[in-house]
Tab-separated table of C-alpha atoms and ligand atoms in Angstrom:
chain	number	residue	atom	x	y	z
O	28	MET	CA	-31.044	-2.865	-1.370
O	29	SER	CA	-32.276	-0.064	-3.568
O	30	GLU	CA	-35.832	0.562	-4.736
O	31	HIS	CA	-36.738	2.549	-7.807
O	32	ALA	CA	-39.889	4.202	-9.079
O	33	ILE	CA	-40.019	3.394	-12.778
O	34	GLU	CA	-42.310	3.988	-15.709
O	35	VAL	CA	-42.064	1.675	-18.675
O	36	ILE	CA	-44.033	2.272	-21.858
O	37	LEU	CA	-45.400	-1.234	-22.301
O	38	ASN	CA	-47.171	-1.755	-25.622
O	39	GLY	CA	-47.791	1.967	-25.783
O	40	GLU	CA	-49.231	2.286	-22.263
O	41	PRO	CA	-47.217	3.719	-19.375
O	42	VAL	CA	-46.871	1.226	-16.513
O	43	GLN	CA	-45.558	2.506	-13.213
O	44	ALA	CA	-44.142	0.436	-10.400
O	45	ILE	CA	-41.717	0.548	-7.524
O	46	VAL	CA	-39.164	-2.150	-8.100
O	47	GLU	CA	-36.099	-3.456	-6.336
O	48	GLY	CA	-32.848	-3.058	-8.227
O	49	ARG	CA	-32.707	-6.810	-8.704
O	50	ARG	CA	-36.121	-7.084	-10.409
O	51	THR	CA	-35.607	-8.415	-13.918
O	52	LEU	CA	-37.508	-6.926	-16.831
O	53	VAL	CA	-39.332	-10.195	-17.471
O	54	ASP	CA	-40.553	-10.359	-13.864
O	55	PHE	CA	-41.678	-6.753	-14.117
O	56	ILE	CA	-43.655	-7.569	-17.255
O	57	ARG	CA	-45.280	-10.685	-15.838
O	58	LEU	CA	-45.673	-9.837	-12.158
O	59	ASP	CA	-45.868	-6.047	-11.908
O	60	ALA	CA	-47.590	-5.329	-15.215
O	61	GLY	CA	-49.539	-8.593	-15.206
O	62	LYS	CA	-48.816	-9.348	-18.858
O	63	THR	CA	-48.123	-13.055	-19.021
O	64	GLY	CA	-47.749	-13.428	-22.778
O	65	THR	CA	-43.978	-13.241	-22.292
O	66	HIS	CA	-42.695	-16.587	-21.058
O	67	ILE	CA	-39.859	-17.540	-18.747
O	68	GLY	CA	-37.879	-20.652	-19.578
O	69	CYS	CA	-34.303	-20.805	-18.382
O	70	GLU	CA	-34.060	-17.392	-16.729
O	71	HIS	CA	-30.428	-17.108	-17.694
O	72	GLY	CA	-30.363	-16.107	-21.298
O	73	VAL	CA	-30.248	-19.441	-23.085
O	74	CYS	CA	-33.740	-20.310	-24.321
O	75	GLY	CA	-35.151	-17.103	-25.820
O	76	ALA	CA	-38.689	-17.606	-24.443
O	77	CYS	CA	-38.558	-14.211	-22.707
O	78	THR	CA	-37.612	-12.230	-25.824
O	79	VAL	CA	-39.307	-8.813	-26.048
O	80	MET	CA	-38.706	-5.667	-28.056
O	81	LEU	CA	-36.826	-2.844	-26.355
O	82	ASP	CA	-37.049	0.350	-28.394
O	83	GLY	CA	-37.682	-1.846	-31.420
O	84	GLU	CA	-34.893	-4.396	-30.929
O	85	ALA	CA	-35.271	-8.004	-29.835
O	86	VAL	CA	-33.659	-8.561	-26.424
O	87	ARG	CA	-33.830	-11.138	-23.673
O	88	ALA	CA	-36.042	-9.768	-20.899
O	89	CYS	CA	-34.446	-12.079	-18.324
O	90	LEU	CA	-31.065	-10.448	-18.965
O	91	MET	CA	-32.115	-6.901	-18.190
O	92	LEU	CA	-33.155	-5.236	-15.004
O	93	ALA	CA	-36.566	-3.594	-14.927
O	94	VAL	CA	-34.988	-0.360	-13.740
O	95	GLN	CA	-32.939	-0.272	-16.942
O	96	ALA	CA	-36.156	-0.084	-18.966
O	97	ASP	CA	-37.302	3.053	-17.134
O	98	GLY	CA	-38.657	5.509	-19.686
O	99	ARG	CA	-38.214	3.128	-22.598
O	100	GLN	CA	-40.545	1.401	-25.049
O	101	VAL	CA	-41.104	-2.278	-24.419
O	102	ARG	CA	-43.261	-4.352	-26.708
O	103	THR	CA	-44.483	-7.842	-25.890
O	104	LEU	CA	-46.702	-10.420	-27.552
O	105	GLU	CA	-49.756	-8.521	-26.284
O	106	GLY	CA	-48.694	-5.615	-28.485
O	107	VAL	CA	-48.335	-7.496	-31.751
O	108	ALA	CA	-51.877	-8.048	-33.064
O	109	ASP	CA	-54.134	-5.174	-34.111
O	110	ALA	CA	-56.434	-3.705	-31.455
O	111	ASP	CA	-59.353	-5.721	-32.849
O	112	GLY	CA	-57.353	-8.932	-32.519
O	113	THR	CA	-56.431	-9.291	-36.192
O	114	PHE	CA	-53.179	-11.221	-36.390
O	115	SER	CA	-50.010	-9.514	-37.558
O	116	ARG	CA	-48.205	-10.824	-40.616
O	117	VAL	CA	-45.813	-12.769	-38.389
O	118	GLN	CA	-48.611	-14.277	-36.316
O	119	GLN	CA	-50.587	-15.219	-39.418
O	120	ALA	CA	-47.539	-16.921	-40.915
O	121	MET	CA	-46.873	-18.774	-37.647
O	122	ARG	CA	-50.417	-20.051	-37.679
O	123	GLU	CA	-50.558	-21.087	-41.302
O	124	GLU	CA	-47.103	-22.631	-41.494
O	125	HIS	CA	-47.462	-24.559	-38.246
O	126	GLY	CA	-44.731	-22.543	-36.562
O	127	LEU	CA	-45.808	-23.678	-33.106
O	128	GLN	CA	-47.066	-26.655	-31.207
O	129	CYS	CA	-47.163	-26.203	-27.416
O	130	GLY	CA	-46.583	-22.475	-27.732
O	131	PHE	CA	-44.011	-22.125	-24.999
O	132	CYS	CA	-41.222	-20.717	-27.154
O	133	THR	CA	-43.668	-18.917	-29.442
O	134	PRO	CA	-43.899	-15.457	-27.831
O	135	GLY	CA	-40.134	-15.102	-28.069
O	136	VAL	CA	-40.000	-16.328	-31.665
O	137	VAL	CA	-42.787	-13.925	-32.651
O	138	MET	CA	-40.998	-10.975	-31.028
O	139	THR	CA	-37.689	-11.700	-32.778
O	140	LEU	CA	-39.397	-12.064	-36.153
O	141	THR	CA	-41.521	-8.972	-35.552
O	142	ALA	CA	-38.541	-6.845	-34.537
O	143	MET	CA	-36.424	-7.903	-37.489
O	144	THR	CA	-39.093	-7.659	-40.185
O	145	GLU	CA	-40.275	-4.277	-38.921
O	146	ALA	CA	-36.747	-2.868	-38.678
O	147	ASN	CA	-35.905	-4.072	-42.166
O	148	PRO	CA	-38.704	-5.155	-44.516
O	149	GLN	CA	-35.966	-6.471	-46.854
O	150	VAL	CA	-34.416	-8.698	-44.179
O	151	SER	CA	-33.029	-11.874	-45.697
O	152	GLU	CA	-33.995	-15.460	-45.053
O	153	GLU	CA	-30.441	-16.054	-43.854
O	154	GLU	CA	-30.575	-13.247	-41.293
O	155	LEU	CA	-33.897	-14.431	-39.867
O	156	THR	CA	-32.758	-18.053	-39.778
O	157	ASP	CA	-29.602	-17.003	-37.943
O	158	ALA	CA	-31.669	-15.101	-35.378
O	159	ILE	CA	-33.906	-18.140	-34.822
O	160	CYS	CA	-30.760	-19.824	-33.435
O	161	GLY	CA	-31.471	-17.693	-30.374
O	162	HIS	CA	-34.621	-19.676	-29.582
O	163	LEU	CA	-34.953	-23.174	-28.223
O	164	CYS	CA	-38.060	-25.000	-29.372
O	165	ARG	CA	-38.713	-28.441	-27.954
O	166	CYS	CA	-41.674	-29.245	-30.188
O	167	THR	CA	-41.561	-28.206	-33.794
O	168	GLY	CA	-38.149	-29.392	-34.881
O	169	TYR	CA	-37.924	-25.839	-36.275
O	170	GLN	CA	-39.166	-26.841	-39.735
O	171	GLY	CA	-42.431	-24.961	-39.313
O	172	ILE	CA	-40.611	-21.914	-37.989
O	173	LEU	CA	-38.252	-22.006	-40.965
O	174	ARG	CA	-41.260	-22.083	-43.290
O	175	VAL	CA	-42.498	-18.965	-41.517
O	176	VAL	CA	-39.108	-17.376	-42.179
O	177	LYS	CA	-39.346	-18.301	-45.839
O	178	ARG	CA	-42.805	-16.826	-46.110
O	179	LEU	CA	-41.818	-13.594	-44.345
O	180	THR	CA	-38.886	-13.089	-46.677
O	181	GLY	CA	-40.875	-13.823	-49.774
O	182	ALA	CA	-39.115	-17.113	-50.500
O	183	ALA	CA	-41.514	-19.694	-51.906
O	184	THR	CA	-42.725	-22.425	-49.577
A	223	MET	CA	-36.519	-20.196	-10.618
A	224	THR	CA	-33.461	-18.235	-9.869
A	225	LYS	CA	-33.503	-14.628	-8.710
A	226	PRO	CA	-30.605	-12.306	-7.952
A	227	ALA	CA	-29.776	-11.584	-4.321
A	228	PRO	CA	-30.506	-8.016	-3.220
A	229	PHE	CA	-28.092	-5.279	-4.239
A	230	ASP	CA	-28.071	-1.522	-4.638
A	231	TYR	CA	-28.450	-0.434	-8.236
A	232	LEU	CA	-26.870	2.785	-9.368
A	233	ALA	CA	-27.267	4.225	-12.853
A	234	ALA	CA	-24.108	6.194	-13.583
A	235	HIS	CA	-24.577	9.027	-16.060
A	236	THR	CA	-20.959	10.121	-16.106
A	237	LEU	CA	-17.700	8.238	-15.882
A	238	ASP	CA	-16.756	10.147	-12.735
A	239	GLU	CA	-19.955	9.056	-11.049
A	240	ALA	CA	-19.257	5.422	-11.956
A	241	LEU	CA	-15.625	5.605	-10.815
A	242	GLU	CA	-16.648	7.089	-7.505
A	243	ALA	CA	-19.196	4.342	-6.899
A	244	LEU	CA	-16.615	1.703	-7.770
A	245	ALA	CA	-14.033	3.211	-5.457
A	246	ASP	CA	-16.578	3.471	-2.628
A	247	GLY	CA	-17.597	-0.144	-2.982
A	248	TYR	CA	-14.018	-1.268	-3.620
A	249	GLY	CA	-13.954	-4.956	-4.492
A	250	ASP	CA	-17.634	-5.390	-3.758
A	251	ALA	CA	-19.147	-3.180	-6.427
A	252	VAL	CA	-19.594	-4.622	-9.897
A	253	VAL	CA	-19.909	-2.833	-13.226
A	254	LEU	CA	-22.959	-3.651	-15.338
A	255	ALA	CA	-22.406	-3.247	-19.075
A	256	GLY	CA	-24.596	-5.275	-21.471
A	257	GLY	CA	-25.433	-7.755	-18.729
A	258	GLN	CA	-25.565	-10.758	-21.037
A	259	THR	CA	-23.214	-12.707	-18.776
A	260	LEU	CA	-23.430	-10.736	-15.555
A	261	VAL	CA	-27.214	-10.939	-15.160
A	262	PRO	CA	-27.183	-14.774	-15.403
A	263	LEU	CA	-24.362	-14.824	-12.840
A	264	LEU	CA	-26.488	-12.634	-10.570
A	265	ALA	CA	-29.545	-14.834	-11.122
A	266	LEU	CA	-27.545	-17.955	-10.283
A	267	ARG	CA	-26.080	-16.081	-7.287
A	268	LEU	CA	-22.568	-16.756	-8.487
A	269	SER	CA	-22.049	-12.994	-8.351
A	270	LEU	CA	-23.132	-11.247	-5.126
A	271	PRO	CA	-22.239	-7.577	-5.402
A	272	SER	CA	-23.304	-5.014	-2.829
A	273	VAL	CA	-23.606	-2.378	-5.528
A	274	LEU	CA	-24.266	-2.728	-9.232
A	275	VAL	CA	-22.904	0.245	-11.168
A	276	ASP	CA	-24.744	0.522	-14.488
A	277	ILE	CA	-22.539	2.230	-17.073
A	278	ASN	CA	-25.041	1.951	-19.939
A	279	PRO	CA	-26.229	5.568	-19.564
A	280	ILE	CA	-22.704	6.969	-20.072
A	281	ALA	CA	-22.753	8.327	-23.623
A	282	GLU	CA	-18.978	8.723	-23.959
A	283	LEU	CA	-18.486	4.960	-23.569
A	284	GLN	CA	-20.426	4.199	-26.742
A	285	GLY	CA	-19.549	4.336	-30.379
A	286	VAL	CA	-16.714	3.925	-32.845
A	287	SER	CA	-14.190	6.557	-33.893
A	288	ARG	CA	-10.785	6.913	-35.550
A	289	ILE	CA	-7.861	8.036	-33.462
A	290	ASP	CA	-4.129	8.153	-34.381
A	291	GLY	CA	-3.933	5.231	-36.785
A	292	ALA	CA	-6.313	3.137	-34.743
A	293	THR	CA	-10.008	2.421	-34.522
A	294	ARG	CA	-11.387	3.170	-31.092
A	295	LEU	CA	-14.471	1.398	-29.814
A	296	GLY	CA	-16.140	2.617	-26.642
A	297	ALA	CA	-16.421	-0.194	-24.125
A	298	VAL	CA	-20.230	-0.096	-24.111
A	299	THR	CA	-20.498	-0.307	-27.901
A	300	ARG	CA	-23.098	-3.007	-28.557
A	301	GLN	CA	-22.020	-6.115	-30.397
A	302	ALA	CA	-24.832	-5.491	-32.888
A	303	GLN	CA	-23.216	-2.161	-33.712
A	304	VAL	CA	-19.776	-3.713	-34.089
A	305	LEU	CA	-21.349	-6.031	-36.642
A	306	ARG	CA	-22.740	-3.226	-38.797
A	307	ASP	CA	-20.418	-0.294	-38.116
A	308	PRO	CA	-18.791	1.069	-41.304
A	309	LEU	CA	-15.516	2.062	-39.587
A	310	VAL	CA	-15.162	-1.422	-38.138
A	311	ALA	CA	-15.978	-2.956	-41.525
A	312	ARG	CA	-13.342	-0.814	-43.179
A	313	HIS	CA	-10.509	-0.862	-40.647
A	314	VAL	CA	-11.060	-3.879	-38.377
A	315	PRO	CA	-13.101	-6.347	-40.426
A	316	GLY	CA	-11.755	-9.232	-38.329
A	317	LEU	CA	-13.618	-7.825	-35.348
A	318	ALA	CA	-16.874	-7.829	-37.291
A	319	MET	CA	-16.146	-11.381	-38.390
A	320	ALA	CA	-15.582	-12.435	-34.771
A	321	THR	CA	-18.858	-10.808	-33.762
A	322	ARG	CA	-20.827	-13.159	-35.983
A	323	PHE	CA	-19.882	-15.924	-33.549
A	324	VAL	CA	-20.672	-13.968	-30.365
A	325	GLY	CA	-23.920	-15.133	-28.769
A	326	HIS	CA	-27.136	-14.646	-30.704
A	327	HIS	CA	-28.914	-11.794	-32.465
A	328	GLN	CA	-30.926	-11.082	-29.311
A	329	THR	CA	-27.907	-11.011	-26.972
A	330	ARG	CA	-25.807	-8.966	-29.425
A	331	ASN	CA	-28.439	-6.221	-29.217
A	332	ARG	CA	-27.448	-5.708	-25.563
A	333	GLY	CA	-24.045	-7.351	-25.170
A	334	THR	CA	-21.004	-5.091	-25.451
A	335	LEU	CA	-17.440	-5.385	-26.703
A	336	GLY	CA	-16.024	-4.096	-23.418
A	337	GLY	CA	-18.183	-6.391	-21.332
A	338	SER	CA	-16.766	-9.411	-23.109
A	339	LEU	CA	-13.198	-8.165	-22.729
A	340	ALA	CA	-13.707	-7.327	-19.049
A	341	LEU	CA	-15.164	-10.777	-18.417
A	342	ALA	CA	-12.295	-12.523	-20.249
A	343	GLU	CA	-13.997	-15.846	-20.863
A	344	PRO	CA	-11.180	-17.978	-22.331
A	345	ALA	CA	-13.438	-19.548	-24.975
A	346	ALA	CA	-14.896	-16.229	-26.160
A	347	GLU	CA	-14.111	-14.671	-29.523
A	348	TYR	CA	-13.358	-11.055	-28.610
A	349	PRO	CA	-10.455	-11.680	-26.209
A	350	ALA	CA	-8.587	-13.778	-28.789
A	351	THR	CA	-9.319	-11.219	-31.495
A	352	ALA	CA	-7.971	-8.407	-29.317
A	353	LEU	CA	-4.837	-10.448	-28.664
A	354	ALA	CA	-4.191	-11.422	-32.292
A	355	LEU	CA	-4.697	-7.874	-33.561
A	356	GLY	CA	-2.659	-6.205	-30.813
A	357	ALA	CA	-5.507	-4.208	-29.282
A	358	ARG	CA	-4.898	-1.719	-26.486
A	359	MET	CA	-7.300	-1.465	-23.556
A	360	GLN	CA	-7.997	1.979	-22.150
A	361	ALA	CA	-8.735	1.837	-18.441
A	362	ARG	CA	-9.729	4.631	-16.100
A	363	SER	CA	-9.836	4.941	-12.338
A	364	ARG	CA	-10.026	7.973	-10.099
A	365	ALA	CA	-6.221	7.918	-10.121
A	366	GLY	CA	-6.157	8.472	-13.866
A	367	GLU	CA	-6.040	6.737	-17.194
A	368	ARG	CA	-3.761	3.976	-18.421
A	369	THR	CA	-3.302	1.848	-21.505
A	370	ILE	CA	-2.951	-1.909	-21.183
A	371	GLU	CA	-1.586	-3.900	-24.123
A	372	ALA	CA	-3.596	-7.015	-24.919
A	373	ASP	CA	-0.472	-9.071	-24.175
A	374	ASP	CA	-0.445	-7.818	-20.577
A	375	TYR	CA	-4.184	-7.820	-20.068
A	376	PHE	CA	-5.439	-11.431	-19.932
A	377	LEU	CA	-4.163	-13.028	-16.727
A	378	GLY	CA	-6.281	-16.160	-16.362
A	379	PRO	CA	-9.825	-17.467	-16.735
A	380	TYR	CA	-12.111	-14.482	-16.044
A	381	SER	CA	-9.114	-12.570	-14.771
A	382	THR	CA	-7.654	-9.408	-16.279
A	383	ALA	CA	-5.210	-6.673	-15.374
A	384	LEU	CA	-8.125	-4.361	-14.528
A	385	GLN	CA	-8.158	-3.296	-10.888
A	386	PRO	CA	-11.397	-3.357	-8.857
A	387	ASP	CA	-11.662	0.445	-9.047
A	388	GLU	CA	-10.914	0.608	-12.783
A	389	ILE	CA	-13.328	0.703	-15.684
A	390	LEU	CA	-12.479	-0.389	-19.199
A	391	THR	CA	-13.521	2.693	-21.171
A	392	ALA	CA	-12.431	1.917	-24.737
A	393	VAL	CA	-10.503	-0.520	-26.871
A	394	ASP	CA	-8.150	0.651	-29.619
A	395	PHE	CA	-7.410	-1.554	-32.595
A	396	PRO	CA	-4.265	-0.208	-34.282
A	397	ASP	CA	-4.300	-0.361	-38.073
A	398	TRP	CA	-2.636	-3.278	-39.798
A	399	PRO	CA	-0.898	-2.747	-43.136
A	400	ALA	CA	-3.151	-2.285	-46.148
A	401	GLY	CA	-4.416	-5.566	-47.551
A	402	ALA	CA	-3.981	-7.503	-44.302
A	403	ARG	CA	-6.629	-10.145	-43.745
A	404	THR	CA	-8.040	-11.501	-40.531
A	405	VAL	CA	-9.996	-14.723	-40.417
A	406	VAL	CA	-11.907	-15.927	-37.367
A	407	ASN	CA	-13.455	-19.343	-37.239
A	408	GLU	CA	-14.393	-21.882	-34.637
A	409	VAL	CA	-15.780	-25.308	-33.997
A	410	ALA	CA	-18.784	-25.301	-31.659
A	411	ARG	CA	-21.593	-27.761	-31.096
A	412	ARG	CA	-24.251	-25.244	-32.104
A	413	PRO	CA	-24.073	-21.705	-33.469
A	414	GLY	CA	-23.924	-19.268	-30.559
A	415	ASP	CA	-22.374	-21.764	-28.142
A	416	PHE	CA	-18.920	-21.109	-26.793
A	417	ALA	CA	-16.306	-22.585	-29.076
A	418	LEU	CA	-14.670	-25.916	-28.374
A	419	VAL	CA	-11.766	-24.564	-30.401
A	420	GLY	CA	-11.438	-21.276	-32.212
A	421	LEU	CA	-8.715	-19.418	-34.037
A	422	VAL	CA	-8.017	-15.833	-35.030
A	423	CYS	CA	-5.391	-15.578	-37.748
A	424	ALA	CA	-4.305	-12.197	-39.105
A	425	LEU	CA	-1.768	-12.067	-41.927
A	426	SER	CA	-0.250	-9.244	-43.894
A	427	VAL	CA	1.545	-10.133	-47.125
A	428	ASP	CA	4.074	-7.928	-48.893
A	429	ALA	CA	5.726	-8.906	-52.194
A	430	GLY	CA	4.859	-12.574	-51.762
A	431	LYS	CA	6.154	-12.779	-48.206
A	432	ILE	CA	4.334	-12.662	-44.893
A	433	ALA	CA	5.234	-9.328	-43.316
A	434	ARG	CA	3.241	-9.651	-40.126
A	435	ALA	CA	1.251	-12.400	-38.420
A	436	GLY	CA	-1.144	-12.525	-35.467
A	437	VAL	CA	-2.243	-15.956	-34.228
A	438	SER	CA	-4.490	-16.439	-31.197
A	439	TRP	CA	-6.618	-19.350	-30.069
A	440	PHE	CA	-9.738	-19.378	-27.958
A	441	GLY	CA	-11.064	-22.353	-26.006
A	442	MET	CA	-7.504	-23.677	-25.947
A	443	GLY	CA	-6.344	-22.769	-22.445
A	444	PRO	CA	-6.933	-20.626	-19.373
A	445	THR	CA	-6.813	-17.402	-21.411
A	446	PRO	CA	-6.936	-16.596	-25.087
A	447	MET	CA	-3.642	-18.129	-26.258
A	448	ARG	CA	-1.342	-16.214	-28.557
A	449	SER	CA	1.136	-18.387	-30.437
A	450	ARG	CA	4.352	-16.425	-30.757
A	451	ARG	CA	6.116	-19.443	-32.241
A	452	ALA	CA	3.589	-19.723	-35.053
A	453	GLU	CA	3.780	-15.975	-35.634
A	454	ALA	CA	7.578	-16.122	-35.797
A	455	ALA	CA	7.482	-19.126	-38.134
A	456	LEU	CA	5.078	-17.351	-40.467
A	457	THR	CA	6.778	-13.972	-40.512
A	458	GLY	CA	9.225	-13.470	-43.358
A	459	GLN	CA	8.185	-16.676	-45.121
A	460	ALA	CA	7.220	-16.801	-48.769
A	461	VAL	CA	3.539	-17.528	-49.235
A	462	GLU	CA	4.486	-20.011	-51.929
A	463	GLY	CA	5.313	-23.412	-50.454
A	464	LEU	CA	4.437	-22.520	-46.873
A	465	ASP	CA	4.431	-25.560	-44.531
A	466	LEU	CA	1.156	-24.838	-42.789
A	467	ALA	CA	0.861	-28.321	-41.288
A	468	GLY	CA	4.240	-27.842	-39.646
A	469	ILE	CA	3.352	-24.379	-38.360
A	470	ALA	CA	0.065	-25.773	-37.028
A	471	GLU	CA	2.158	-28.016	-34.742
A	472	LEU	CA	3.951	-24.961	-33.381
A	473	ALA	CA	0.674	-23.111	-32.954
A	474	VAL	CA	-0.863	-25.995	-31.012
A	475	ALA	CA	2.285	-26.371	-28.916
A	476	ASP	CA	1.657	-22.859	-27.572
A	477	THR	CA	-1.714	-23.885	-26.087
A	478	GLU	CA	-2.850	-25.574	-22.883
A	479	PRO	CA	-6.172	-27.160	-23.853
A	480	LEU	CA	-8.153	-28.385	-20.875
A	481	ASP	CA	-10.501	-31.318	-20.415
A	482	ASP	CA	-14.059	-30.344	-19.588
A	483	ILE	CA	-17.560	-31.698	-20.094
A	484	HIS	CA	-17.623	-30.422	-23.677
A	485	ALA	CA	-14.417	-31.989	-24.982
A	486	SER	CA	-11.098	-33.437	-23.888
A	487	GLY	CA	-7.909	-31.450	-24.260
A	488	ARG	CA	-6.649	-34.033	-26.745
A	489	TYR	CA	-9.715	-33.656	-28.901
A	490	ARG	CA	-9.319	-29.881	-28.884
A	491	ALA	CA	-5.695	-30.176	-29.961
A	492	THR	CA	-6.663	-32.543	-32.780
A	493	VAL	CA	-9.326	-30.151	-34.018
A	494	ALA	CA	-6.903	-27.226	-33.720
A	495	ARG	CA	-4.324	-28.992	-35.908
A	496	ARG	CA	-6.980	-29.564	-38.543
A	497	ILE	CA	-8.439	-26.066	-38.640
A	498	PHE	CA	-5.189	-24.080	-38.501
A	499	PRO	CA	-4.034	-24.631	-42.118
A	500	ARG	CA	-7.503	-23.979	-43.510
A	501	ILE	CA	-7.945	-20.701	-41.602
A	502	ALA	CA	-4.389	-19.559	-42.351
A	503	ARG	CA	-4.967	-20.238	-46.051
A	504	GLN	CA	-8.092	-18.088	-45.933
A	505	ALA	CA	-6.081	-15.321	-44.253
A	506	LEU	CA	-3.668	-15.552	-47.178
A	507	GLY	CA	-6.555	-14.832	-49.490
A	508	GLN	CA	-6.738	-18.416	-50.719
A	509	GLY	CA	-10.404	-18.749	-49.813
A	510	PRO	CA	-13.152	-16.565	-48.402
A	511	GLY	CA	-11.420	-14.112	-46.090
A	512	GLN	CA	-11.620	-10.529	-44.945
A	513	GLU	CA	-9.719	-7.715	-46.509
A	514	ALA	CA	-8.783	-4.626	-44.551
A	515	ALA	CA	-8.205	-1.292	-46.162
A	516	ALA	CA	-5.441	0.904	-44.810
G	286	LIG	S1	-35.953	-17.088	-19.967
G	286	LIG	FE1	-34.768	-15.535	-20.887
G	286	LIG	S2	-33.583	-16.636	-22.284
G	286	LIG	FE2	-34.611	-18.229	-21.227
G	287	LIG	S1	-43.721	-24.893	-29.753
G	287	LIG	FE1	-43.299	-25.969	-27.945
G	287	LIG	S2	-41.359	-25.243	-27.443
G	287	LIG	FE2	-41.640	-24.381	-29.385
């Protein structure tokens, strides 16, 4: 069983740890880095709760090994709001359009929407809606989340 | 909570390094590409390798290029790139169309073309697309390089002609004639789920007649299922007055749909009969399809 000294740039801050090869990225984030904003649902790639940004792209943190993120930029929910706590555009829309209830799926949803709107400010409603298919939400019935999508893409609500 | 069993992780930076590690751990070492299926299998302890050989750092396994009348995709090319790559859009649009059905946005950012083809899930889109379009797999071991035709590659569920010390390095999609269209579609319970039934239909028409046909199913048997009888029945026929319902029977006869918790084999066959004419019509340009340039 191999062990690896890694350094991940988590929300702009380097985090070092010695991890086993089998350590998943989501366990590194929650257990080694102590950032629990990223949630674990299914732990096998189905639910989307663990979604984070890896070098700007939305990925499932339960489907990557921590050692694979060595030297790379990882962004989680903790890195979305401004330093003074002001909500990002995505967070503000989630709040105002009732995009969450219990909040379990929410960190993943926010990271997907953040990644896609930052990568392409002109991203379409269709593209965002399609990407929301990668998230299971047991509460909202998705209607609130789809209103968030509409707002983020400039479609009237 | 499910956690992988311990293993040694090795990041390979060159193909030689990866091949050596595979040969050393013969049969017990596993290649890690995008990990979108392998990591769940590790977490569920259905896969228990001694060594995990990560080929993601190998630059030469990534990207799309043109080579001798074919489009070559490195095995570790991400599905998200397949979806937006201009060479794929121009020369193998059917592959881009298939990619829309592969997993979700978040898994396509990591998942790879080669990973899907090495896994050979019978209900997945890429294996059937490779089969219908006549793709050629490039495999490398320490003994050398070889090319495996798609027809000789898929042996059974999750079973391919790759040897334990071989790595799939690239996949070549030979050009089809100008104007050929490929249509991929499927019936699944939810977007992103594996298909209950799916079809890849590639047709090239010349002077009102079908010059070449590629027909492969997914979710319809132990491997992606190519229907040679449907291809033969289509080839040479005039587009006008084509008996697509009759050819659908031939196409379904070349499948072995299984019963599982998602659907019965009979249901799959019924769905297949219904979707074949519609998808074939689209591939004839009689509906929204995909046009390939030469
Ligand atoms: S915890 Fe990663 S997808 Fe469910
Ligand atoms: S808000 Fe509860 S699961 Fe989505």
